[in-house]
């Protein structure tokens, strides 16, 4: 039960409170770039969940059993980037061979998120927060779900904005950034909820 | 000496990664159609999405299928269009249907300036200060925002007017977007005539400001045998669906603001005009 409680706290924490896009400001580039349409945003979000899960499942053992073992913790950024890039490539090749339909819908986003900072951020945070393997996996799933949530929310805001009469000076990116900051403010309201979830 | 284990570790990791990828692509790789691969190699690989596809790969696939023409790639421009058309065995000219055209002929000898402009020499800055120094508020500002943005250098400024070389134009539409006066539009590449004025002022008012401007007399509208010209909002507009290129309108226009095209707009758009005197 204790385990279940702590895992829920981690999961909800990484979805709502420490949302990687809206609170930690990682992965802003795909957040602004691919959020114009909701179906694209969902595709991107699902790909990010998939890659975050895989990346964590591979980098955590590497950090614990290889880098820490030899006292080379400072190499984690470089090694993680290398490993994640290889992993995404491998996943893409495998997917193209065995799951062509899935590749058609997710494939275009995979190269874009190869070395996305949100993905690297999750894997490095897992280490620096001292999570064990299961906690890391849950945290990465939560981070991915949080990313998906942020993308879907923001894409609906943006599709609402399409039809509005924006002042000329704010058209395009400026008004998008305003909207992003307001959504991010809304997420501040969640802070403190999860800490007292189980009394 | 601390560097040795670190370097070794990186080397081993990279080696393992490379081997995994090499084996994966050797044994699990999906054969890509040869045409798609060759077309893909021609494209810039920026994955910018300007063509309307998700990336260079999907554009290459659409090209190989024959769904679209090779002119959609903006960063690649005409060079890429030529190469891809060569591979696909189609004529790059056939696929190009539109060229940009500047609808203004307000050279300094037909219109005047009301003020000396002394600011930043770009059209957009000029347009912000009371719509520019020219008497006509619709016409070309001549600072060449379009020319500097044109990816193929198809636009140059002659006599304070931007001119598009239809041979070099790849119809990317960038000039149309950047022109603050919105006087550049697409016309069909085979069009024989075009209106070289954008003024929506009333005839008399236009006439005072520019002797080459459209005075909305409606003569073209009445004399076009195919009903292809309409004067809309004090400006002649040609419907290229109906236009046969007979050229009657260009001959009868009293201010010669309908120009014959071809031979690079009759050698840099033709002169304002032989029968310039309106009283005739």
CSV table of C-alpha atoms in Angstrom, one decimal:
chain,number,residue,atom,x,y,z
A,1,UNK,CA,0.0,0.0,0.0
A,2,UNK,CA,2.9,2.3,0.9
A,3,UNK,CA,4.4,1.6,-2.5
A,4,UNK,CA,1.1,2.3,-4.3
A,5,UNK,CA,0.7,5.6,-2.4
A,6,UNK,CA,4.2,6.8,-3.2
A,7,UNK,CA,3.8,5.9,-6.8
A,8,UNK,CA,0.5,7.8,-7.2
A,9,UNK,CA,2.2,10.8,-5.6
A,10,UNK,CA,5.0,10.6,-8.1
A,11,UNK,CA,2.7,10.0,-11.1
A,12,UNK,CA,0.2,12.8,-10.3
A,13,UNK,CA,3.1,15.1,-9.3
A,14,UNK,CA,4.8,14.7,-12.6
A,15,UNK,CA,1.6,15.1,-14.6
A,16,UNK,CA,0.2,18.2,-12.7
A,17,UNK,CA,2.6,19.9,-10.4
A,18,UNK,CA,6.0,19.4,-12.0
A,19,UNK,CA,4.5,19.3,-15.5
A,20,UNK,CA,7.6,19.2,-17.8
A,21,UNK,CA,6.3,21.8,-20.2
A,22,UNK,CA,4.2,24.1,-18.1
A,23,UNK,CA,6.2,24.2,-14.8
A,24,UNK,CA,9.8,23.1,-15.8
A,25,UNK,CA,9.7,24.7,-19.2
A,26,UNK,CA,11.3,21.8,-21.0
A,27,UNK,CA,10.2,20.7,-24.4
A,28,UNK,CA,8.9,24.1,-25.4
A,29,UNK,CA,10.0,23.6,-29.0
A,30,UNK,CA,7.5,20.8,-29.9
A,31,UNK,CA,5.0,22.4,-27.5
A,32,UNK,CA,4.8,25.5,-29.7
A,33,UNK,CA,5.6,23.8,-33.0
A,34,UNK,CA,3.3,20.9,-33.2
A,35,UNK,CA,0.3,22.2,-31.2
A,36,UNK,CA,-1.6,23.8,-34.1
A,37,UNK,CA,-4.0,20.9,-34.6
A,38,UNK,CA,-5.3,18.6,-32.0
A,39,UNK,CA,-4.7,15.3,-33.9
A,40,UNK,CA,-1.0,16.2,-34.5
A,41,UNK,CA,-0.7,17.2,-30.8
A,42,UNK,CA,-2.0,13.8,-29.7
A,43,UNK,CA,0.4,12.0,-32.1
A,44,UNK,CA,3.3,14.0,-30.7
A,45,UNK,CA,2.2,13.4,-27.1
A,46,UNK,CA,1.9,9.7,-27.6
A,47,UNK,CA,5.3,9.5,-29.2
A,48,UNK,CA,6.8,11.4,-26.4
A,49,UNK,CA,5.3,9.0,-23.8
A,50,UNK,CA,6.6,6.1,-25.8
A,51,UNK,CA,10.1,7.5,-26.1
A,52,UNK,CA,10.3,8.7,-22.5
A,53,UNK,CA,9.3,5.3,-21.2
A,54,UNK,CA,11.9,3.5,-23.4
A,55,UNK,CA,14.6,6.1,-22.6
A,56,UNK,CA,14.1,5.7,-18.8
A,57,UNK,CA,14.0,1.9,-19.0
A,58,UNK,CA,17.4,2.0,-20.7
A,59,UNK,CA,19.2,4.9,-19.1
A,60,UNK,CA,18.4,4.1,-15.5
A,61,UNK,CA,20.3,0.7,-15.5
A,62,UNK,CA,23.1,2.3,-17.5
A,63,UNK,CA,23.5,5.0,-14.8
A,64,UNK,CA,23.2,2.6,-11.9
A,65,UNK,CA,25.2,-0.4,-13.1
A,66,UNK,CA,27.7,1.2,-15.4
A,67,UNK,CA,28.4,4.9,-14.8
A,68,UNK,CA,28.1,4.8,-11.0
A,69,UNK,CA,30.1,1.6,-10.8
A,70,UNK,CA,33.1,3.3,-12.5
A,71,UNK,CA,32.6,6.7,-10.9
A,72,UNK,CA,31.8,8.3,-14.2
A,73,UNK,CA,28.5,10.0,-13.2
A,74,UNK,CA,29.5,13.2,-14.8
A,75,UNK,CA,29.3,11.6,-18.3
A,76,UNK,CA,25.5,11.0,-17.9
A,77,UNK,CA,24.4,13.8,-20.3
A,78,UNK,CA,26.7,12.7,-23.1
A,79,UNK,CA,26.0,9.0,-22.7
A,80,UNK,CA,22.3,9.6,-22.3
A,81,UNK,CA,22.0,11.6,-25.5
A,82,UNK,CA,23.9,8.9,-27.4
A,83,UNK,CA,21.8,6.1,-25.9
A,84,UNK,CA,18.5,7.9,-26.5
A,85,UNK,CA,19.4,8.8,-30.1
A,86,UNK,CA,20.3,5.2,-30.8
A,87,UNK,CA,17.2,3.9,-29.1
A,88,UNK,CA,14.8,6.2,-31.1
A,89,UNK,CA,16.4,5.2,-34.3
A,90,UNK,CA,16.2,1.5,-33.4
A,91,UNK,CA,12.5,2.0,-32.4
A,92,UNK,CA,11.8,3.6,-35.7
A,93,UNK,CA,13.4,0.9,-37.7
A,94,UNK,CA,11.6,-1.8,-35.8
A,95,UNK,CA,8.3,0.0,-36.0
A,96,UNK,CA,8.7,0.5,-39.7
A,97,UNK,CA,9.3,-3.2,-40.2
A,98,UNK,CA,6.7,-4.7,-37.9
A,99,UNK,CA,4.1,-2.0,-37.3
A,100,UNK,CA,3.8,0.0,-40.5
A,101,UNK,CA,0.5,1.6,-39.6
A,102,UNK,CA,1.8,2.8,-36.2
A,103,UNK,CA,4.9,4.0,-38.0
A,104,UNK,CA,2.7,6.0,-40.3
A,105,UNK,CA,1.0,7.9,-37.5
A,106,UNK,CA,3.9,8.3,-35.1
A,107,UNK,CA,6.9,7.9,-37.4
A,108,UNK,CA,7.2,11.5,-38.4
A,109,UNK,CA,7.4,12.7,-34.8
A,110,UNK,CA,10.0,10.2,-33.7
A,111,UNK,CA,13.1,11.9,-35.3
A,112,UNK,CA,11.9,15.3,-34.0
A,113,UNK,CA,12.0,14.1,-30.4
A,114,UNK,CA,15.3,12.2,-30.6
A,115,UNK,CA,17.2,14.6,-28.5
A,116,UNK,CA,14.3,16.6,-27.1
A,117,UNK,CA,15.2,18.3,-23.8
A,118,UNK,CA,12.1,17.1,-22.1
A,119,UNK,CA,13.2,13.5,-22.6
A,120,UNK,CA,16.8,14.1,-21.5
A,121,UNK,CA,15.3,16.1,-18.6
A,122,UNK,CA,13.2,13.3,-17.4
A,123,UNK,CA,16.0,10.7,-17.5
A,124,UNK,CA,18.4,13.1,-15.7
A,125,UNK,CA,15.8,14.1,-13.1
A,126,UNK,CA,15.1,10.4,-12.4
A,127,UNK,CA,18.7,10.1,-11.3
A,128,UNK,CA,19.1,13.4,-9.4
A,129,UNK,CA,15.8,12.8,-7.5
A,130,UNK,CA,17.2,9.4,-6.4
A,131,UNK,CA,14.3,7.4,-7.8
A,132,UNK,CA,14.6,3.6,-7.9
A,133,UNK,CA,13.8,1.8,-11.2
A,134,UNK,CA,10.0,1.4,-10.7
A,135,UNK,CA,9.7,5.0,-9.5
A,136,UNK,CA,11.7,6.2,-12.5
A,137,UNK,CA,9.4,4.4,-14.9
A,138,UNK,CA,6.3,5.8,-13.2
A,139,UNK,CA,7.8,9.3,-13.2
A,140,UNK,CA,8.6,9.0,-16.9
A,141,UNK,CA,5.1,7.9,-17.7
A,142,UNK,CA,3.7,10.7,-15.7
A,143,UNK,CA,6.0,13.2,-17.5
A,144,UNK,CA,4.8,11.9,-20.8
A,145,UNK,CA,1.2,12.0,-19.8
A,146,UNK,CA,1.7,15.6,-18.6
A,147,UNK,CA,3.2,16.5,-21.9
A,148,UNK,CA,0.3,15.0,-23.7
A,149,UNK,CA,-2.1,16.9,-21.5
A,150,UNK,CA,-0.3,20.1,-22.1
A,151,UNK,CA,-0.2,19.6,-25.8
A,152,UNK,CA,-4.0,18.7,-26.1
A,153,UNK,CA,-5.0,21.7,-23.8
A,154,UNK,CA,-2.8,24.1,-25.7
A,155,UNK,CA,-3.9,22.8,-29.2
A,156,UNK,CA,-7.5,23.5,-28.3
A,157,UNK,CA,-6.6,27.0,-27.1
A,158,UNK,CA,-4.8,27.6,-30.3
A,159,UNK,CA,-7.6,26.3,-32.5
A,160,UNK,CA,-9.9,28.8,-30.6
A,161,UNK,CA,-7.4,31.5,-31.3
A,162,UNK,CA,-7.3,30.8,-35.1
A,163,UNK,CA,-10.6,32.6,-35.6
A,164,UNK,CA,-10.0,35.6,-33.3
A,165,UNK,CA,-9.0,39.0,-34.4
A,166,UNK,CA,-5.5,39.4,-32.8
A,167,UNK,CA,-3.8,42.8,-32.9
A,168,UNK,CA,-1.3,42.9,-35.7
A,169,UNK,CA,1.7,43.3,-33.4
A,170,UNK,CA,0.8,40.2,-31.5
A,171,UNK,CA,0.0,37.9,-34.4
A,172,UNK,CA,1.7,34.5,-34.5
A,173,UNK,CA,4.2,33.7,-31.9
A,174,UNK,CA,3.7,36.5,-29.3
A,175,UNK,CA,0.0,35.7,-28.7
A,176,UNK,CA,0.9,32.0,-28.6
A,177,UNK,CA,3.4,32.7,-25.9
A,178,UNK,CA,0.9,34.7,-23.9
A,179,UNK,CA,-1.6,31.8,-24.1
A,180,UNK,CA,1.1,29.4,-23.0
A,181,UNK,CA,2.0,31.5,-20.0
A,182,UNK,CA,-1.6,31.8,-18.9
A,183,UNK,CA,-2.0,28.0,-19.1
A,184,UNK,CA,1.2,27.6,-17.2
A,185,UNK,CA,-0.2,30.0,-14.5
A,186,UNK,CA,-3.3,27.8,-14.2
A,187,UNK,CA,-1.1,24.8,-13.5
A,188,UNK,CA,0.4,26.7,-10.5
A,189,UNK,CA,-2.9,26.2,-8.8
A,190,UNK,CA,-2.2,22.5,-8.5
A,191,UNK,CA,0.8,22.9,-6.3
A,192,UNK,CA,0.3,21.4,-2.8
A,193,UNK,CA,-2.6,19.2,-3.8
A,194,UNK,CA,-0.7,16.0,-4.2
A,195,UNK,CA,1.4,16.3,-1.1
A,196,UNK,CA,-1.7,15.9,1.1
A,197,UNK,CA,-3.3,13.4,-1.1
A,198,UNK,CA,-3.1,10.6,1.4
A,199,UNK,CA,-3.5,12.8,4.5
B,1,UNK,CA,44.8,9.7,-16.5
B,2,UNK,CA,41.2,10.0,-15.5
B,3,UNK,CA,40.3,10.6,-19.1
B,4,UNK,CA,41.1,7.0,-20.1
B,5,UNK,CA,38.2,5.2,-18.5
B,6,UNK,CA,35.8,8.0,-19.6
B,7,UNK,CA,37.0,7.9,-23.2
B,8,UNK,CA,36.9,4.1,-23.2
B,9,UNK,CA,33.4,4.1,-21.9
B,10,UNK,CA,32.2,6.6,-24.5
B,11,UNK,CA,34.0,4.6,-27.2
B,12,UNK,CA,32.4,1.3,-26.2
B,13,UNK,CA,29.0,2.9,-25.9
B,14,UNK,CA,29.2,4.5,-29.3
B,15,UNK,CA,30.5,1.3,-30.8
B,16,UNK,CA,27.7,-0.8,-29.4
B,17,UNK,CA,25.2,1.8,-30.5
B,18,UNK,CA,26.6,1.9,-34.0
B,19,UNK,CA,26.7,-1.9,-34.3
B,20,UNK,CA,23.1,-2.2,-33.1
B,21,UNK,CA,21.9,0.3,-35.6
B,22,UNK,CA,23.9,-1.2,-38.4
B,23,UNK,CA,22.5,-4.7,-37.8
B,24,UNK,CA,19.0,-3.3,-37.3
B,25,UNK,CA,19.1,-1.5,-40.6
B,26,UNK,CA,20.7,-4.5,-42.3
B,27,UNK,CA,18.2,-7.1,-41.1
B,28,UNK,CA,15.1,-5.2,-40.3
B,29,UNK,CA,15.3,-2.3,-42.7
B,30,UNK,CA,12.4,-1.9,-45.1
B,31,UNK,CA,13.3,-1.5,-48.8
B,32,UNK,CA,12.4,2.0,-49.9
B,33,UNK,CA,11.3,2.5,-53.4
B,34,UNK,CA,14.4,3.5,-55.5
B,35,UNK,CA,12.7,6.6,-57.0
B,36,UNK,CA,11.6,7.8,-53.6
B,37,UNK,CA,15.1,7.4,-52.3
B,38,UNK,CA,16.6,9.3,-55.2
B,39,UNK,CA,14.1,12.1,-55.0
B,40,UNK,CA,14.6,12.2,-51.2
B,41,UNK,CA,18.3,12.7,-51.8
B,42,UNK,CA,17.6,15.7,-54.0
B,43,UNK,CA,15.5,17.5,-51.4
B,44,UNK,CA,17.2,19.7,-48.9
B,45,UNK,CA,16.3,17.6,-45.9
B,46,UNK,CA,15.4,20.5,-43.7
B,47,UNK,CA,12.0,19.0,-42.8
B,48,UNK,CA,10.6,22.5,-42.8
B,49,UNK,CA,7.1,21.5,-43.9
B,50,UNK,CA,6.8,24.4,-46.3
B,51,UNK,CA,5.5,22.0,-49.0
B,52,UNK,CA,2.6,21.1,-46.8
B,53,UNK,CA,3.8,17.6,-46.0
B,54,UNK,CA,5.1,16.4,-42.7
B,55,UNK,CA,8.7,16.3,-43.9
B,56,UNK,CA,11.0,15.7,-46.8
B,57,UNK,CA,10.3,11.9,-46.7
B,58,UNK,CA,6.6,12.2,-47.1
B,59,UNK,CA,7.0,14.9,-49.8
B,60,UNK,CA,9.3,12.6,-51.7
B,61,UNK,CA,6.8,9.8,-51.5
B,62,UNK,CA,4.0,12.1,-52.8
B,63,UNK,CA,6.3,13.2,-55.6
B,64,UNK,CA,7.1,9.6,-56.6
B,65,UNK,CA,3.4,8.8,-56.7
B,66,UNK,CA,2.9,11.7,-59.0
B,67,UNK,CA,0.3,13.4,-56.7
B,68,UNK,CA,2.1,16.8,-56.7
B,69,UNK,CA,4.6,18.8,-58.7
B,70,UNK,CA,8.2,19.5,-57.8
B,71,UNK,CA,7.7,23.2,-57.3
B,72,UNK,CA,6.4,23.0,-53.7
B,73,UNK,CA,9.8,22.9,-52.1
B,74,UNK,CA,10.6,26.5,-51.1
B,75,UNK,CA,14.1,26.1,-49.6
B,76,UNK,CA,15.2,24.0,-52.6
B,77,UNK,CA,13.8,26.4,-55.2
B,78,UNK,CA,14.1,25.9,-58.9
B,79,UNK,CA,17.3,23.9,-58.6
B,80,UNK,CA,15.7,21.2,-56.6
B,81,UNK,CA,12.6,21.3,-58.8
B,82,UNK,CA,14.7,20.8,-61.8
B,83,UNK,CA,16.6,17.8,-60.3
B,84,UNK,CA,13.5,16.1,-59.0
B,85,UNK,CA,11.7,16.7,-62.3
B,86,UNK,CA,14.7,15.1,-64.1
B,87,UNK,CA,14.5,11.9,-61.9
B,88,UNK,CA,10.7,11.7,-62.3
B,89,UNK,CA,10.9,12.3,-66.0
B,90,UNK,CA,8.6,15.3,-66.1
B,91,UNK,CA,9.0,18.8,-67.3
B,92,UNK,CA,9.5,21.3,-64.5
B,93,UNK,CA,8.0,24.0,-66.6
B,94,UNK,CA,4.8,22.1,-67.1
B,95,UNK,CA,4.2,21.9,-63.4
B,96,UNK,CA,4.6,25.7,-62.9
B,97,UNK,CA,1.4,27.5,-63.4
B,98,UNK,CA,1.7,30.8,-61.8
B,99,UNK,CA,4.2,33.7,-61.7
B,100,UNK,CA,4.2,36.8,-59.4
B,101,UNK,CA,3.4,40.1,-61.0
B,102,UNK,CA,3.7,43.6,-59.6
B,103,UNK,CA,0.6,45.6,-60.4
B,104,UNK,CA,2.0,49.1,-60.4
B,105,UNK,CA,3.7,51.2,-63.0
B,106,UNK,CA,4.2,54.4,-61.0
B,107,UNK,CA,7.7,55.3,-62.2
B,108,UNK,CA,9.0,58.8,-61.2
B,109,UNK,CA,8.1,60.2,-64.6
B,110,UNK,CA,4.4,59.5,-64.2
B,111,UNK,CA,3.8,60.2,-60.5
B,112,UNK,CA,5.4,62.4,-57.8
B,113,UNK,CA,6.3,62.2,-54.2
B,114,UNK,CA,4.7,64.4,-51.6
B,115,UNK,CA,7.5,64.2,-49.1
B,116,UNK,CA,11.2,63.3,-48.8
B,117,UNK,CA,11.5,60.0,-46.9
B,118,UNK,CA,14.5,59.9,-44.7
B,119,UNK,CA,14.0,56.8,-42.6
B,120,UNK,CA,14.8,53.1,-42.7
B,121,UNK,CA,15.0,52.1,-46.4
B,122,UNK,CA,12.5,49.2,-46.4
B,123,UNK,CA,9.0,49.2,-47.8
B,124,UNK,CA,7.5,48.1,-44.5
B,125,UNK,CA,9.1,51.0,-42.6
B,126,UNK,CA,8.1,53.4,-45.4
B,127,UNK,CA,4.6,52.1,-45.4
B,128,UNK,CA,4.3,52.7,-41.6
B,129,UNK,CA,5.0,56.5,-42.0
B,130,UNK,CA,1.8,57.7,-43.5
B,131,UNK,CA,1.7,55.0,-46.2
B,132,UNK,CA,4.9,56.1,-47.8
B,133,UNK,CA,6.1,59.3,-49.5
B,134,UNK,CA,4.4,58.8,-52.8
B,135,UNK,CA,1.4,60.7,-54.0
B,136,UNK,CA,-0.4,57.5,-54.7
B,137,UNK,CA,-1.0,55.5,-51.6
B,138,UNK,CA,-1.6,52.2,-53.5
B,139,UNK,CA,1.6,52.0,-55.5
B,140,UNK,CA,5.0,50.3,-55.3
B,141,UNK,CA,7.4,51.9,-52.8
B,142,UNK,CA,10.4,50.7,-54.6
B,143,UNK,CA,12.6,49.8,-51.7
B,144,UNK,CA,12.7,46.2,-52.7
B,145,UNK,CA,11.4,44.2,-49.6
B,146,UNK,CA,10.2,41.7,-52.2
B,147,UNK,CA,13.6,41.7,-54.0
B,148,UNK,CA,15.6,41.0,-50.9
B,149,UNK,CA,13.3,38.2,-49.8
B,150,UNK,CA,13.1,36.5,-53.2
B,151,UNK,CA,14.9,33.1,-53.0
B,152,UNK,CA,15.8,33.1,-56.7
B,153,UNK,CA,16.7,36.8,-57.2
B,154,UNK,CA,13.9,37.0,-59.7
B,155,UNK,CA,12.9,40.5,-58.6
B,156,UNK,CA,14.8,43.7,-59.3
B,157,UNK,CA,14.0,47.4,-58.9
B,158,UNK,CA,14.0,49.5,-62.1
B,159,UNK,CA,12.9,53.1,-62.1
B,160,UNK,CA,11.6,52.7,-58.5
B,161,UNK,CA,9.3,49.8,-59.4
B,162,UNK,CA,9.8,46.2,-58.5
B,163,UNK,CA,9.8,43.9,-61.6
B,164,UNK,CA,9.5,40.1,-61.5
B,165,UNK,CA,11.4,38.1,-64.0
B,166,UNK,CA,8.9,35.4,-64.9
B,167,UNK,CA,11.7,33.1,-66.1
B,168,UNK,CA,13.3,33.0,-62.6
B,169,UNK,CA,10.1,33.1,-60.6
B,170,UNK,CA,9.4,29.8,-58.7
B,171,UNK,CA,6.0,31.0,-57.5
B,172,UNK,CA,6.8,30.6,-53.9
B,173,UNK,CA,4.6,33.5,-52.9
B,174,UNK,CA,7.1,35.1,-50.5
B,175,UNK,CA,7.0,38.5,-52.3
B,176,UNK,CA,3.2,38.4,-52.1
B,177,UNK,CA,3.4,38.0,-48.4
B,178,UNK,CA,6.0,40.6,-47.7
B,179,UNK,CA,4.7,43.4,-49.9
B,180,UNK,CA,3.1,45.9,-47.5
B,181,UNK,CA,1.0,47.4,-50.3
B,182,UNK,CA,-0.3,44.0,-51.5
B,183,UNK,CA,0.3,44.9,-55.1
B,184,UNK,CA,1.9,41.6,-56.1
B,185,UNK,CA,-0.4,38.8,-57.1
B,186,UNK,CA,0.0,35.5,-59.0
B,187,UNK,CA,-1.0,35.5,-62.6
B,188,UNK,CA,-1.0,32.5,-65.0
B,189,UNK,CA,2.4,32.0,-66.6
B,190,UNK,CA,0.7,32.0,-70.0
B,191,UNK,CA,-1.2,35.2,-69.4
B,192,UNK,CA,-0.9,37.7,-72.3
B,193,UNK,CA,-2.2,40.8,-70.5
B,194,UNK,CA,-2.1,42.2,-67.0
B,195,UNK,CA,-3.4,45.4,-65.3
B,196,UNK,CA,-0.4,47.4,-64.0
B,197,UNK,CA,-2.2,49.5,-61.5
B,198,UNK,CA,-3.6,48.8,-58.0
B,199,UNK,CA,-5.3,52.2,-57.2
B,200,UNK,CA,-8.9,52.0,-55.9
B,201,UNK,CA,-9.3,55.8,-55.9
B,202,UNK,CA,-11.9,57.3,-58.2
B,203,UNK,CA,-10.8,58.0,-61.8
B,204,UNK,CA,-10.2,61.7,-61.4
B,205,UNK,CA,-8.4,61.4,-58.2
B,206,UNK,CA,-6.1,58.7,-59.6
B,207,UNK,CA,-5.5,60.8,-62.7
B,208,UNK,CA,-4.2,63.7,-60.5
B,209,UNK,CA,-1.8,61.5,-58.7
B,210,UNK,CA,-0.4,59.3,-61.5
B,211,UNK,CA,-0.7,59.5,-65.2
B,212,UNK,CA,-0.3,55.8,-65.6
B,213,UNK,CA,-3.0,54.8,-63.2
B,214,UNK,CA,-6.3,53.1,-64.0
B,215,UNK,CA,-9.0,55.7,-64.2
B,216,UNK,CA,-11.8,53.1,-64.2
B,217,UNK,CA,-13.3,54.5,-67.4
B,218,UNK,CA,-14.6,51.0,-68.3
B,219,UNK,CA,-13.5,51.1,-71.9
B,220,UNK,CA,-11.7,47.7,-71.5
B,221,UNK,CA,-14.8,46.2,-69.9
B,222,UNK,CA,-17.0,47.3,-72.8
B,223,UNK,CA,-14.6,46.3,-75.6
B,224,UNK,CA,-13.5,42.9,-74.3
B,225,UNK,CA,-15.2,40.4,-76.6
B,226,UNK,CA,-15.1,37.7,-74.0
B,227,UNK,CA,-16.3,39.6,-71.0
B,228,UNK,CA,-13.1,38.9,-69.2
B,229,UNK,CA,-12.5,42.3,-67.7
B,230,UNK,CA,-14.6,43.9,-65.0
B,231,UNK,CA,-14.0,47.3,-63.3
B,232,UNK,CA,-14.4,46.4,-59.6
B,233,UNK,CA,-13.9,49.1,-57.0
B,234,UNK,CA,-12.5,51.6,-59.5
B,235,UNK,CA,-9.9,49.2,-60.9
B,236,UNK,CA,-9.9,46.9,-63.9
B,237,UNK,CA,-9.6,43.3,-63.0
B,238,UNK,CA,-8.9,40.5,-65.5
B,239,UNK,CA,-10.5,37.1,-65.2
B,240,UNK,CA,-7.9,34.8,-66.6
B,241,UNK,CA,-10.3,32.0,-66.9
B,242,UNK,CA,-12.1,33.9,-69.7
B,243,UNK,CA,-9.1,35.9,-71.1
B,244,UNK,CA,-7.9,34.6,-74.5
B,245,UNK,CA,-5.0,37.0,-74.8
B,246,UNK,CA,-6.3,38.8,-77.8
B,247,UNK,CA,-4.8,42.1,-76.5
B,248,UNK,CA,-7.6,44.4,-77.5
B,249,UNK,CA,-7.8,45.9,-74.0
B,250,UNK,CA,-4.1,46.7,-74.0
B,251,UNK,CA,-4.5,48.6,-77.2
B,252,UNK,CA,-7.5,50.6,-76.3
B,253,UNK,CA,-6.7,51.5,-72.7
B,254,UNK,CA,-6.4,55.3,-72.8
B,255,UNK,CA,-3.8,55.3,-70.0
B,256,UNK,CA,-2.1,52.1,-71.0
B,257,UNK,CA,-2.4,50.6,-67.6
B,258,UNK,CA,-3.2,47.3,-69.2
B,259,UNK,CA,0.2,45.8,-70.3
B,260,UNK,CA,1.0,43.1,-72.9
B,261,UNK,CA,3.0,40.3,-71.4
B,262,UNK,CA,5.5,37.9,-72.8
B,263,UNK,CA,9.1,38.4,-73.9
B,264,UNK,CA,9.8,39.2,-70.3
B,265,UNK,CA,6.9,41.6,-70.1
B,266,UNK,CA,7.8,43.1,-73.5
B,267,UNK,CA,11.3,43.9,-72.3
B,268,UNK,CA,10.9,45.1,-68.7
B,269,UNK,CA,7.2,46.0,-68.9
B,270,UNK,CA,6.3,48.4,-71.5
B,271,UNK,CA,6.7,52.1,-71.5
B,272,UNK,CA,3.9,54.4,-70.2
B,273,UNK,CA,2.4,55.2,-72.9
B,274,UNK,CA,2.1,56.5,-76.4
B,275,UNK,CA,-1.4,57.9,-76.1
B,276,UNK,CA,-0.9,59.2,-72.7
B,277,UNK,CA,-3.0,62.3,-73.3
B,278,UNK,CA,-6.5,61.5,-71.9
B,279,UNK,CA,-8.2,64.1,-74.0
B,280,UNK,CA,-7.9,61.9,-77.1
